[in-house]
Amino acid sequence: MIEQKRMSTTSLEALFQRYKTAGWWILAPRAEGDITTFGEVDSPGDVAAGLIQTTLSPKSAVLPIWEELFRFRRGESGIEVVEAAESSVPTIIFGLRPCDARAFAALDAVFTWDSQDEPYLARRNKVAFVSIACNQADDYCFCTSTGGGPGDTAGSDLLLTGVGDEYLVEVVTERGVELAGIAGELFGPAEGMDKAAHLASVPVRFDLDRLRQVLPKTFDREELWIDQSLRCLGCGACAYVCPTCVCFDIQDEATRHGGARVRCWDSCGFSLFTLHTSGHNPREVQSHRWRQRVMHKFAYMPERLQVLGCVGCGRCSRACPVDMNLAEHLAVIAESGE
Amino acid sequence: MSENIYRPYLMRIAHIVDEAPGIKTFRLTFQDEEAGARFRFKAGQFGLYSVFGQGESTFCIASSPTRSGYLECTFRTMGRVTTALADCDVGDIIGFRGPYGNTFPIETWEGKSILFIAGGIALPPLRCVIWNVLDLRERFKDVSIIYGARSVADLVYKHELEEWHARGDVRVITTVDPGGETPDWSGEIGFVPTVVEQIAPSSADTVALVCGPPIMIKFTLPVLEKLRFAKNMTYTTLENRMKCGIGKCGRCNVGKVFVCKDGPVFTLEELEELPEEY
Amino acid sequence: MTGLQDAARDLLQSGEAAVVIGFGGGSAGGARPLMVRDPTSVGDLIFDDRCVHNLAVYLLKPEVKSLGKPAIVGTQAVLRSILQLASEQQVKDRDVIALIPEADGGVRRLETLGEIEGAVSKPDAVLSPEEQNCLDEIASLSREERWRFWQEEFSRCLKCYACRAACPMCYCSQCIVEVNQPQWIPVPAHPLGNMGWHLVRAMHLAGRCVNCGECARACPVDIPLNLLNQVIEKEVAEQFGGKAGLSATASYALSTFTTDDKDTFIR
Ligand SMILES: Cc1cc2nc3c(=O)[nH]c(=O)nc-3n(C[C@H](O)[C@H](O)[C@H](O)COP(=O)(O)OP(=O)(O)OC[C@H]3O[C@@H](n4cnc5c(N)ncnc54)[C@H](O)[C@@H]3O)c2cc1C
Ligand code: SF4
Ligand code: SF4
Ligand code: SF4
Ligand code: SF4
Ligand code: FES
């Protein structure tokens, strides 16, 4: 049972100060020109207001666009491997949307099935989520088609829903209890607050069960994939703005006396992604790469990791230079029969 | 806190063999002897070998798990990392992480005959199994090796081929593509699939392992089928571009199957279930 | 619009074109590139002021090329791109049919490069007032300030290469950022990697950019790449004369020299 409390919106300032005093870093949506990203904030005033969704996702808090896996030094006695000093600090991601909060389950699944990805977990274990429910959505949002919703609590530690000049605060997890406890006096009892009335309405764009049934059987339907992907340019925009895309590259960077092994974001949309050194490419054309993107998220991940690889945040479709609208494509597949 | 899975073992190059033009074998010993003593792997597995500052590259472990204390890999110079590796000398330190991937279920083959078919530089993954089987020779019935390369110069493991031949308890057939023979070549002349068809090895209670360039595999598998080799007793390995080797970087999958975790070893039966994405 | 649709239908039905590269309705009331291969689908083609993409990028995509001869809905940016590509031997005469929607609803059909040359207008620049302002502002900065301005802009770059993928002039089958022997440009999106990528990108487009603005439009983090190109274009025009995308036979400013070039190093 999720405990509910109320908090005045004016108490946010005090809440932020309390968290900072307790040693938390706060990341929240910030405006950078016309785009919005998650960055460090001092006070609620720094947080971008009136947003539907940020341009970039909060993924980089746990999987930075590039990171050193370790460094190495060339010395008298040969090569020495040096682990990166533990650098991440306890971080609250504030003001992320419920879809984004759910996205971390997909990242966790990849980084913990079978083997534990230490560089990822070092950051992940220090992150808490204080999400804000959505009171507005746009044409690109489709959380409700992927099992989520504008007031979904899954993945959040605390979920705030704006109700007039107050927040309804839902304490979702153990960590949420801790976060609420740090500033207990800011919260009151939540009787009489109607959450549902303050949520955006997000129409369901496709039948997920139907999609999951049909999709695995579409691999060889070349014409379907060509039809959908002919305009796709094969860039990395969709993957790089996506909160659940994890694909990465490993590269070495050398200096004279050492260097680092570096992990950086990569995308299955690039033709280079699967290109063998011999020149052979198992995914030779863009339709095969688009198929991989759709299949990976909606067929392979659910089957192998029991988690959907998409939370319906709509970022990929907003960012795509040629308007590849994922929800629209998924609807076509779901309705295309077997 | 658990170990950083991307941190490689430091390996010393103990020995280098120039196998063929552009192909070398390294024998690697663990710089940390304790780690070396703890290290275990099974036939069929691979690892990520790295030159610090140049990057990582995927090769199978070409030595047998029955020989401990070292690892061997055989690689062809292709791009950035393999070029840097080829420039290394005995005594140099390189990185290795692994072992990764699934294995050949050798335990289940006891009492059966075993047929190895390899082409070109694809003998390394089988060499590991060959030595593994030969080190436990009495547990298996007939052992045969059919190995082909473009030319005599391109044959790898020349000394071992002779050694296996000389043992008497292994049937070794080597072949080179027409035109690749030298005047004193005493082996077969012809492409691997043709030679297999001519020799027509018995499929009775026999496990077949086939590794080679895609084109060779493509034409050899039908021959084996004709000879009635069971699909679930015919094995091959897949190569897809890899980065992590541990199911995370998302690039080696063939459909829902991750070559780095579910492979690289597949039976023909499994292979036929996979979509064409390799 | 019906003129365009009729022309597209005729081309597809007669087999003169295997695909019509045009625009269709898109998400949130916008437009998107649309490839029509089936004459019965020409009704999906639209053309109005939402149709901004530089469709010429598709002319060199292998997936589109493999379909057969294309017809393309020709905005000025598309026409300039075709001419520039022709001058670089990437498009040959009669490789592509351009369909120019006219104000009266009719369509002009251009079959040859010569006809396309006749149809490009020769604007000084095609910048929005905002872009012009930004450009003026950049021009007023000192050298150091300019460097800092671009450094700041590039620091946001994700290296998603949407700008490259959307640019008709970025057609190299192996981009230099993909060459790893040696690794000219660091792969990670750190300051050095980003600066390396953007310097290479700007220089490789110098004198070739047709200023369609597609790179900036494609960029998910709003880096005004086209402005950088614009500054360079002006420079190239002043130093060497000429402008990209006006002629199918022009030679490339940075790979040719004449005896009246200002610099003497080559003489
Ligand atoms: C399971 C398995 C087993 C194998 N076993 C063997 C074996 O035993 N022997 C053998 O010779 N080969 C083997 N291979 C093939 C071998 O992995 C490749 O030939 C080798 O990785 C080529 O590496 P390279 O560094 O020389 O090539 P490069 O093309 O230079 O690649 C260097 C690294 O960078 C990546 N890369 C290349 N270009 C770019 C770029 N532009 N941007 C970003 N990254 C890039 C590559 O993926 C690679 O990790 C095996 C492959 C697999 C999957
Ligand atoms: S695939 Fe698109 S909609 Fe789904 S989580 Fe990623 S960015 Fe959001
Ligand atoms: S779908 Fe759009 S963003 Fe994604 S690779 Fe294709 S063009 Fe780029
Ligand atoms: S404006 Fe940008 S996309 Fe257009 S030609 Fe120039 S560089 Fe390419
Ligand atoms: S589109 Fe923007 S973010 Fe992507 S590589 Fe180009 S400049 Fe960088
Ligand atoms: S190599 Fe990274 S997922 Fe298989």
Coordinates of C-alpha atoms and ligand atoms in Angstrom, one line a residue, chain A residues 249 251 272 277, chain B residues 56-60 74-76 78-82 121 239-243, chain C residues 178 180, ligand 1:
Chain A
D249 CA 30.8 1.1 -27.8
Q251 CA 37.1 2.5 -27.3
L272 CA 28.8 0.7 -38.7
T277 CA 36.1 -5.7 -40.2
Chain B
E56 CA 39.8 -4.7 -27.7
S57 CA 39.3 -7.5 -30.2
T58 CA 37.4 -10.8 -30.0
F59 CA 39.1 -14.2 -30.5
C60 CA 38.3 -17.6 -29.4
T74 CA 45.4 -17.2 -33.2
F75 CA 44.5 -14.1 -35.0
R76 CA 44.6 -12.6 -38.5
M78 CA 42.6 -7.1 -40.0
G79 CA 42.2 -3.7 -38.5
R80 CA 43.4 -1.5 -35.7
V81 CA 43.7 -3.9 -32.8
T82 CA 44.9 -6.9 -34.7
I121 CA 41.7 -19.3 -40.3
E239 CA 31.0 -14.6 -35.3
N240 CA 29.2 -11.3 -34.9
R241 CA 30.8 -8.0 -34.1
M242 CA 31.2 -7.7 -30.4
K243 CA 32.2 -5.1 -27.9
Chain C
E178 CA 34.8 6.2 -39.0
N180 CA 40.3 4.2 -37.0
Ligands
LIG1 C1 33.3 -15.1 -31.1 C2 34.4 -14.6 -32.0 C3 35.5 -15.3 -32.1 C4 36.5 -14.8 -33.0 N1 37.7 -15.5 -33.1 C5 38.7 -15.1 -33.9 C6 39.9 -15.8 -33.9 O1 40.1 -16.8 -33.2 N2 40.9 -15.3 -34.7 C7 40.7 -14.2 -35.5 O2 41.6 -13.8 -36.2 N3 39.5 -13.5 -35.5 C8 38.5 -13.9 -34.7 N4 37.3 -13.2 -34.7 C9 37.2 -12.0 -35.5 C10 37.9 -10.9 -34.9 O3 37.2 -10.5 -33.7 C11 38.0 -9.6 -35.8 O4 38.6 -10.0 -36.9 C12 38.7 -8.5 -35.1 O5 38.0 -8.0 -34.0 C13 39.1 -7.4 -35.9 O6 39.6 -6.4 -35.0 P1 40.5 -5.2 -35.4 O7 40.7 -4.4 -34.2 O8 41.7 -5.6 -36.2 O9 39.5 -4.5 -36.4 P2 39.0 -3.0 -36.4 O10 38.1 -2.9 -37.6 O11 40.1 -2.0 -36.5 O12 38.2 -2.8 -35.1 C14 38.8 -2.4 -33.9 C15 37.8 -2.3 -32.9 O13 37.1 -1.1 -33.0 C16 35.8 -1.4 -33.6 N5 35.7 -0.4 -34.7 C17 36.2 -0.6 -35.9 N6 35.9 0.5 -36.6 C18 35.3 1.4 -35.8 C19 34.8 2.7 -35.9 N7 34.9 3.4 -37.0 N8 34.2 3.3 -34.9 C20 34.1 2.6 -33.7 N9 34.5 1.4 -33.5 C21 35.1 0.7 -34.6 C22 35.7 -2.8 -33.9 O14 34.5 -3.3 -33.5 C23 36.8 -3.4 -32.9 O15 36.3 -3.6 -31.7 C24 36.3 -13.7 -33.8 C25 35.2 -12.9 -33.7 C26 34.2 -13.4 -32.8 C27 32.9 -12.6 -32.7

